């Protein structure tokens, strides 16, 4: 099938939503190495900071390319984070956090290149940690999706807009 | 004050013996005391001058618990004011930074200009009937604002010494970060802020003197990136922390947590084998080494003394470490929380590609791979200290006791090792002096 003729309809919507549910499952089941495999080798995993701005500058609320970010990883540095998570000495995740990723509001549009998709989704992530620590994060993800040679969807870019100014959790030792 | 406590502050902070009570990290009264006696007297970091370029540029920050508004004036000076309307106290600026000619209180609409002068209020004549002198009701100014090589500080205490005198020998160490090249530095890319569930002093003392924690707190980060032929990382922090090095302590409470001596055999700036970005920064430091040596001398140009440091009480630096430099502000938010703010600071004269590589290096270390475990551990201490027995424990700050000396290369009190707790003891000695003095605590040498 020529991916350029992908019809953005119920079938594709179902396929992409299933992809996100499986992704959430991998994260919540702490299968981080398998999660990393969902990203293309040239991926960028980027979470800008969010500042409080005057209304005339509200479109600059998220930090720009080249500025500070909460995450700005390529496949290699994302792999370092996964390796850190898989070690026994990453104290922020030993013992493990209990997370629950909920993904919704999936909106699919054609991507910049043929066969690519620009997908927006919303998320809520709940974390419970140790005895009584709770964090709640909400935000939006902008993904660029493309298929590999085996026709498997990969995340070629992910930009995460976390809806917080001061990050209110003691760390961001989870992925979104 | 503090009369309900069985111990006095001096008993809680036995800096000479290196015994510090957990009480000082959790007690509400001590926190309120700090807000008055410490942060209203010390020089507090406010901003980097590069954040305020043209008239009307402003940033908001805090001194202790008070909201502060910084505004660049028409004459090029920087004015710092309490961001609290004189009518009912609402903050007159609720964004992080920007440019404005006036600041309006959203409650009743009192309008202040960029210098904090009250200019107007709604229905002024028909409401106040001419019985009101606007000139008496401007925003409260931070009375003293001074800069050191681009870093803007403010102080409420008229008895405090000037900023250079306050910094003392610490300025020599700050220069490694601030004065390598003509033009000084700038901060780029905004600010990174996260709320930590620990007492602010846990982070402050770490910047002042605690390299030791990296061996275990950051062991997972060090081993995670040791996936290449990385000379620095493969051995881990345990090896680095045995190399020849020094710590700097200041009687004024400042400190440098530990830096490699020039003969350590390991360049401290970055690790070219780690990533292309690290290699870009390594090459930049090599190419600019002679300029830095002309300005700072070979000791500082060749890498020592870099790493973590603290300007008392809550302004940290991480100089030329693994490809990048950060400024850090540790804003207390009650006894058990603080906001941890970081800026990336680069040589103004550096090429754009180098600056961008430095920001990316920062996303790996410390923001990406070190912060999570620091946050976990500081928060964990705070959780333990909720117990009355735990908080009465006297913690051990005895590493390096009696090993203070002087050094021909480095000013100030030096300990001849890269790890130790002399800076922390000096930090708490100075903290105790502020907390127990009725006025500015003069340093008795």
CSV table of N, CA and C in Angstrom, one decimal, chain B residues 124-125 127-134 137:
chain,number,residue,atom,x,y,z
B,124,UNK,N,-9.1,59.1,39.9
B,124,UNK,CA,-8.3,59.6,41.0
B,124,UNK,C,-8.8,60.8,41.7
B,125,UNK,N,-9.2,61.8,40.9
B,125,UNK,CA,-9.7,63.1,41.6
B,125,UNK,C,-11.0,62.9,42.3
B,127,UNK,N,-12.2,60.2,43.5
B,127,UNK,CA,-12.1,59.2,44.6
B,127,UNK,C,-11.3,59.7,45.8
B,128,UNK,N,-10.2,60.4,45.5
B,128,UNK,CA,-9.3,60.9,46.6
B,128,UNK,C,-9.4,62.3,46.9
B,129,UNK,N,-10.2,63.1,46.1
B,129,UNK,CA,-10.5,64.5,46.4
B,129,UNK,C,-9.3,65.3,46.7
B,130,UNK,N,-8.2,65.0,46.0
B,130,UNK,CA,-7.0,65.8,46.2
B,130,UNK,C,-6.3,65.6,47.5
B,131,UNK,N,-6.7,64.6,48.3
B,131,UNK,CA,-6.0,64.4,49.6
B,131,UNK,C,-5.1,63.2,49.6
B,132,UNK,N,-4.3,63.2,48.6
B,132,UNK,CA,-3.5,62.0,48.4
B,132,UNK,C,-2.2,62.4,47.7
B,133,UNK,N,-1.1,62.0,48.3
B,133,UNK,CA,0.2,62.4,47.7
B,133,UNK,C,0.8,61.2,47.0
B,134,UNK,N,0.7,61.1,45.7
B,134,UNK,CA,1.1,59.9,45.0
B,134,UNK,C,2.6,59.6,45.2
B,137,UNK,N,3.7,56.9,47.6
B,137,UNK,CA,3.1,55.6,47.5
B,137,UNK,C,3.7,54.8,46.3
